[in-house]
Short mmCIF file of C-alpha atoms in Angstrom, two decimals:
data_model
loop_
_atom_site.label_atom_id
_atom_site.label_comp_id
_atom_site.label_asym_id
_atom_site.label_seq_id
_atom_site.Cartn_x
_atom_site.Cartn_y
_atom_site.Cartn_z
CA UNK X 149 70.27 103.53 96.20
CA UNK X 150 72.19 100.59 97.16
CA UNK X 151 73.21 99.10 100.71
CA UNK X 152 76.65 98.33 100.90
CA UNK X 153 78.64 96.17 103.10
CA UNK X 154 82.95 97.82 103.10
CA UNK X 155 85.20 95.17 105.33
CA UNK X 156 88.42 96.19 106.65
CA UNK X 157 87.14 100.62 106.40
CA UNK X 158 89.32 101.14 109.56
CA UNK X 159 91.88 102.53 107.35
CA UNK X 160 92.95 102.24 104.01
CA UNK X 161 90.99 102.16 100.29
CA UNK X 162 88.34 100.16 102.64
CA UNK X 163 88.10 103.22 104.74
CA UNK X 164 87.62 105.71 101.65
CA UNK X 165 85.38 104.19 99.99
CA UNK X 166 83.26 104.04 103.17
CA UNK X 167 83.08 107.62 103.06
CA UNK X 168 83.17 108.55 99.12
CA UNK X 169 79.75 106.07 98.86
CA UNK X 170 77.63 107.62 101.49
CA UNK X 171 78.75 111.11 100.23
CA UNK X 172 77.36 109.47 97.12
CA UNK X 173 74.33 108.26 98.52
CA UNK X 174 74.43 104.44 99.65
CA UNK X 175 74.10 103.49 102.61
CA UNK X 176 77.10 101.72 103.89
CA UNK X 177 78.30 99.98 106.39
CA UNK X 178 81.75 100.33 107.30
CA UNK X 179 83.01 97.48 109.08
CA UNK X 180 86.34 96.79 110.89
CA UNK X 181 87.26 94.29 113.71
CA UNK X 182 87.92 95.55 117.33
CA UNK X 183 85.74 98.50 116.87
CA UNK X 184 85.80 99.05 120.56
CA UNK X 185 89.59 98.72 121.08
CA UNK X 186 92.62 99.44 118.62
CA UNK X 187 89.83 100.75 115.29
CA UNK X 188 87.87 102.56 118.17
CA UNK X 189 89.55 106.18 116.30
CA UNK X 190 88.58 105.11 112.97
CA UNK X 191 85.22 103.73 113.71
CA UNK X 192 84.09 107.53 115.90
CA UNK X 193 86.15 109.68 113.48
CA UNK X 194 83.16 107.73 110.74
CA UNK X 195 80.85 108.37 113.47
CA UNK X 196 81.11 111.87 113.58
CA UNK X 197 81.73 112.11 109.80
CA UNK X 198 78.22 110.90 109.35
CA UNK X 199 77.03 113.38 111.57
CA UNK X 200 78.09 116.51 110.17
CA UNK X 201 77.58 115.66 107.16
CA UNK X 202 74.39 114.41 107.24
CA UNK X 203 75.05 110.73 105.43
CA UNK X 204 73.95 106.98 105.83
CA UNK X 205 77.05 105.84 107.54
CA UNK X 206 77.12 103.20 110.28
CA UNK X 207 80.69 101.23 111.38
CA UNK X 208 79.73 97.78 112.31
CA UNK X 209 81.69 95.40 114.30
CA UNK X 210 83.29 92.47 111.58
CA UNK X 211 86.10 89.92 112.12
CA UNK X 212 86.77 89.06 109.00
CA UNK X 213 89.09 86.11 110.86
CA UNK X 214 85.65 85.02 112.67
CA UNK X 215 82.47 82.87 110.37
CA UNK X 216 80.55 83.94 113.43
CA UNK X 217 81.68 87.78 113.39
CA UNK X 218 81.01 87.51 109.49
CA UNK X 219 77.63 86.07 109.87
CA UNK X 220 76.69 88.59 113.28
CA UNK X 221 77.49 91.63 110.39
CA UNK X 222 75.32 90.33 107.70
CA UNK X 223 72.12 89.63 109.91
CA UNK X 224 72.47 93.18 111.20
CA UNK X 225 73.18 95.16 108.22
CA UNK X 226 69.68 92.98 107.05
CA UNK X 227 67.63 93.99 109.95
CA UNK X 228 68.50 97.37 110.02
CA UNK X 229 68.79 98.48 106.37
CA UNK X 230 66.34 95.26 104.82
CA UNK X 231 68.65 94.01 102.48
CA UNK X 232 72.36 93.77 101.57
CA UNK X 233 73.39 95.08 97.96
CA UNK X 234 77.05 95.40 97.48
CA UNK X 235 79.85 93.64 99.10
CA UNK X 236 83.45 95.74 99.02
CA UNK X 237 86.34 93.74 100.01
CA UNK X 238 89.06 95.41 100.65
CA UNK X 239 90.49 93.52 104.44
CA UNK X 240 93.95 92.62 104.40
CA UNK X 241 97.40 93.63 105.39
CA UNK X 242 100.95 93.57 104.17
CA UNK X 243 104.41 91.75 104.29
CA UNK X 244 108.02 91.98 103.41
CA UNK X 245 110.28 89.79 102.67
CA UNK X 246 111.92 86.95 101.29
CA UNK X 247 110.43 84.00 100.51
CA UNK X 248 113.20 82.10 102.06
CA UNK X 249 112.36 83.68 105.06
CA UNK X 250 108.36 83.03 105.06
CA UNK X 251 107.80 81.37 108.45
CA UNK X 252 104.01 78.97 108.34
CA UNK X 253 101.70 82.22 110.14
CA UNK X 254 103.34 84.46 107.48
CA UNK X 255 101.11 83.57 105.04
CA UNK X 256 98.60 82.13 107.25
CA UNK X 257 97.85 85.52 108.58
CA UNK X 258 97.78 87.37 105.00
CA UNK X 259 95.51 84.61 103.44
CA UNK X 260 93.52 84.41 106.22
CA UNK X 261 92.87 88.09 106.35
CA UNK X 262 91.97 88.59 101.91
CA UNK X 263 91.37 85.56 100.73
CA UNK X 264 89.44 82.86 103.45
CA UNK X 265 88.75 86.16 104.70
CA UNK X 266 86.37 87.18 101.86
CA UNK X 267 85.47 84.40 101.61
CA UNK X 268 83.67 83.75 105.19
CA UNK X 269 81.92 87.55 104.40
CA UNK X 270 80.55 86.00 101.16
CA UNK X 271 79.13 83.16 103.10
CA UNK X 272 77.59 85.03 105.57
CA UNK X 273 76.09 87.07 102.75
CA UNK X 274 75.27 84.76 99.67
CA UNK X 275 72.41 83.16 101.36
CA UNK X 276 70.46 87.15 101.01
CA UNK X 277 72.40 87.86 98.19
CA UNK X 278 70.35 84.71 96.41
CA UNK X 279 66.73 84.79 98.12
CA UNK X 280 67.13 88.70 96.53
CA UNK X 281 68.22 87.17 93.26
CA UNK X 282 70.53 90.36 92.84
CA UNK X 283 73.99 91.97 94.26
CA UNK X 284 77.12 92.54 93.19
CA UNK X 285 80.81 91.59 94.96
CA UNK X 286 83.23 93.93 94.30
CA UNK X 287 86.94 92.64 95.01
CA UNK X 288 90.04 94.86 95.67
CA UNK X 289 92.71 92.83 94.48
CA UNK X 290 96.03 93.17 93.44
CA UNK X 291 98.75 93.42 90.34
CA UNK X 292 101.11 91.09 91.91
CA UNK X 293 99.68 88.00 91.81
CA UNK X 294 100.69 88.37 88.06
CA UNK X 295 103.68 89.81 88.16
CA UNK X 296 105.06 88.38 91.67
CA UNK X 297 107.51 90.99 92.49
CA UNK X 298 110.47 90.59 94.66
CA UNK X 299 109.72 90.61 98.29
CA UNK X 300 106.72 90.31 98.18
CA UNK X 301 105.94 86.70 98.54
CA UNK X 302 103.11 86.25 101.01
CA UNK X 303 100.85 88.97 100.05
CA UNK X 304 100.92 87.98 96.26
CA UNK X 305 100.00 84.38 97.42
CA UNK X 306 96.80 85.67 99.17
CA UNK X 307 96.20 87.88 96.52
CA UNK X 308 96.61 84.85 94.10
CA UNK X 309 94.39 82.89 96.41
CA UNK X 310 91.36 85.82 96.56
CA UNK X 311 91.60 86.19 92.78
CA UNK X 312 90.84 82.41 92.88
CA UNK X 313 88.56 81.97 95.00
CA UNK X 314 86.32 85.56 93.58
CA UNK X 315 86.42 83.86 90.20
CA UNK X 316 85.18 80.39 91.42
CA UNK X 317 82.18 82.03 93.23
CA UNK X 318 81.45 84.26 90.29
CA UNK X 319 80.48 81.02 88.66
CA UNK X 320 77.70 80.30 91.50
CA UNK X 321 76.36 84.23 92.01
CA UNK X 322 75.67 84.69 88.36
CA UNK X 323 72.63 81.99 88.38
CA UNK X 324 71.26 84.45 90.91
CA UNK X 325 71.86 87.67 88.97
CA UNK X 326 74.97 88.75 91.35
CA UNK X 327 77.57 90.62 89.67
CA UNK X 328 81.09 90.45 89.93
CA UNK X 329 83.57 92.97 89.84
CA UNK X 330 87.53 92.13 90.66
CA UNK X 331 88.90 95.68 90.62
CA UNK X 332 92.52 95.98 90.09
CA UNK X 333 94.50 99.39 92.07
CA UNK X 334 98.40 100.04 91.26
CA UNK X 335 100.51 100.53 94.54
CA UNK X 336 98.60 102.56 97.62
CA UNK X 337 101.28 103.39 99.03
CA UNK X 338 99.65 106.96 100.79
CA UNK X 339 96.33 106.75 103.41
CA UNK X 340 97.33 103.46 104.97
CA UNK X 341 99.11 102.41 107.79
CA UNK X 342 100.24 99.11 106.22
CA UNK X 343 102.87 100.14 104.26
CA UNK X 344 104.67 101.35 107.17
CA UNK X 345 104.25 99.22 109.60
CA UNK X 346 104.27 96.42 107.34
CA UNK X 347 105.00 93.27 108.70
CA UNK X 348 108.47 91.22 107.90
CA UNK X 349 108.36 87.63 107.57
CA UNK X 350 109.21 84.96 109.38
CA UNK X 351 111.42 85.39 113.15
CA UNK X 352 114.58 87.02 114.15
CA UNK X 353 116.71 83.99 114.32
CA UNK X 354 114.63 82.41 110.34
CA UNK X 355 115.74 84.86 108.77
CA UNK X 356 119.43 85.38 110.44
CA UNK X 357 119.62 81.29 109.41
CA UNK X 358 117.97 81.84 105.86
CA UNK X 359 120.21 85.59 105.23
CA UNK X 360 116.89 86.65 104.30
CA UNK X 361 118.00 90.13 107.17
CA UNK X 362 120.15 92.78 106.62
CA UNK X 363 120.88 94.28 103.04
CA UNK X 364 118.27 91.89 101.77
CA UNK X 365 115.72 93.74 103.08
CA UNK X 366 113.79 96.55 101.37
CA UNK X 367 115.18 99.62 102.30
CA UNK X 368 114.02 101.74 105.93
CA UNK X 369 110.98 99.42 108.30
CA UNK X 370 108.15 99.20 105.73
CA UNK X 371 107.29 98.91 102.67
CA UNK X 372 106.27 101.90 101.50
CA UNK X 373 109.49 103.06 100.70
CA UNK X 374 110.41 100.86 97.39
CA UNK X 375 106.73 100.84 96.96
CA UNK X 376 106.91 104.80 96.41
CA UNK X 377 109.56 103.99 93.90
CA UNK X 378 107.42 101.74 91.19
CA UNK X 379 104.74 104.35 91.26
CA UNK X 380 105.25 107.20 87.76
CA UNK X 381 104.94 110.48 88.07
CA UNK X 382 101.36 111.58 87.51
CA UNK X 383 100.09 108.02 88.67
CA UNK X 384 97.95 108.97 92.27
CA UNK X 385 99.27 106.03 95.26
CA UNK X 386 96.48 107.28 97.31
CA UNK X 387 93.66 105.31 98.52
CA UNK X 388 91.36 108.01 97.39
CA UNK X 389 92.24 106.76 93.68
CA UNK X 390 90.83 103.19 94.32
CA UNK X 391 88.10 104.48 96.38
CA UNK X 392 86.91 106.92 93.07
CA UNK X 393 86.48 103.78 90.97
CA UNK X 394 84.28 102.22 93.38
CA UNK X 395 82.12 104.38 93.39
CA UNK X 396 82.87 104.94 89.37
CA UNK X 397 82.04 100.89 89.27
CA UNK X 398 78.79 101.12 91.46
CA UNK X 399 76.60 103.77 89.13
CA UNK X 400 77.37 101.64 86.62
CA UNK X 401 73.95 99.72 85.63
CA UNK X 402 73.44 95.98 87.27
CA UNK X 403 75.07 93.41 85.19
CA UNK X 404 77.62 96.49 83.07
CA UNK X 405 80.24 96.11 85.17
CA UNK X 406 83.34 95.19 83.53
CA UNK X 407 84.53 91.35 85.66
CA UNK X 408 87.83 93.05 85.78
CA UNK X 409 88.95 96.82 86.31
CA UNK X 410 91.85 98.92 86.64
CA UNK X 411 92.81 102.64 88.74
CA UNK X 412 95.95 104.09 89.28
CA UNK X 413 97.56 101.28 87.71
CA UNK X 414 101.33 103.04 87.06
CA UNK X 415 102.20 102.41 83.05
CA UNK X 416 104.39 99.71 83.87
CA UNK X 417 101.88 97.64 85.63
CA UNK X 418 98.76 98.37 83.50
CA UNK X 419 99.79 95.82 80.72
CA UNK X 420 99.14 93.32 83.48
CA UNK X 421 94.72 94.22 84.17
CA UNK X 422 94.15 94.11 80.18
CA UNK X 423 95.99 90.26 80.00
CA UNK X 424 93.59 89.56 83.06
CA UNK X 425 90.72 91.12 81.71
CA UNK X 426 90.40 88.53 78.82
CA UNK X 427 90.10 86.04 81.80
CA UNK X 428 86.48 86.16 80.80
CA UNK X 429 83.97 88.87 80.69
CA UNK X 430 81.34 87.82 82.28
CA UNK X 431 81.09 83.69 84.22
CA UNK X 432 79.48 81.26 82.11
CA UNK X 433 75.86 79.97 83.06
CA UNK X 434 76.23 76.78 84.91
CA UNK X 435 73.18 74.45 86.12
CA UNK X 436 72.66 74.82 90.03
CA UNK X 437 71.10 71.75 91.92
CA UNK X 438 68.09 72.69 93.76
CA UNK X 439 68.32 73.00 97.53
#
């Protein structure tokens, strides 16, 4: 079984994936920022789960907005487990509202968490994976860069950046026999607080000045209500469907995992996954300069 680092494991898909992968027999390191503080309850719950179910699940501090934190977490895991086989990137956040109401910090916040966060973690782990000449980088991405729905501008932009970095990094990783898999889930409106506490772009004054307020926002206090409307009957909107697909993908033989795949995608969005999957089935072979 594999030694797996999961980012964003305090809540949502990352949390469910940590539980499911550990139950499947993997050695799982559920990473999250601020373990002693805001994520202490999530950390305690995972530690207690590991104790009661006797599964190989540990919590490690990792703030994806910090390269030093990413480096320290990777070193801690390698020191303890001897290696890192797989990195599952799930860290991110949600912001809703009209694009014209975006303040710079709104976009910077989401790009810093998802795209740059994954990039920092890759920078921390790739020296180990390249040295092993094996491993898997699995990204939990989104259909939104392709569909770019109203009110989702910052989230779509941040995940478009994540996707581009994932594809570009895959070229280099493939030379060291490192798999890349970009997993595209449908809307996940359950078992994650992001949809009930979504950030709204810009300050109140900016929103008022641009007209990005009142009825221009989705109904309710966050994104959960409008996104729930886009989930078709019979399609799971829970984080568990994403976790189940991650478990399935990592059970496939090395080299046989799809470059792109979808999970819990609604009929209205399922058409997005197939064209994206045609981007390429595997990165091209490219010469790599020797160190």
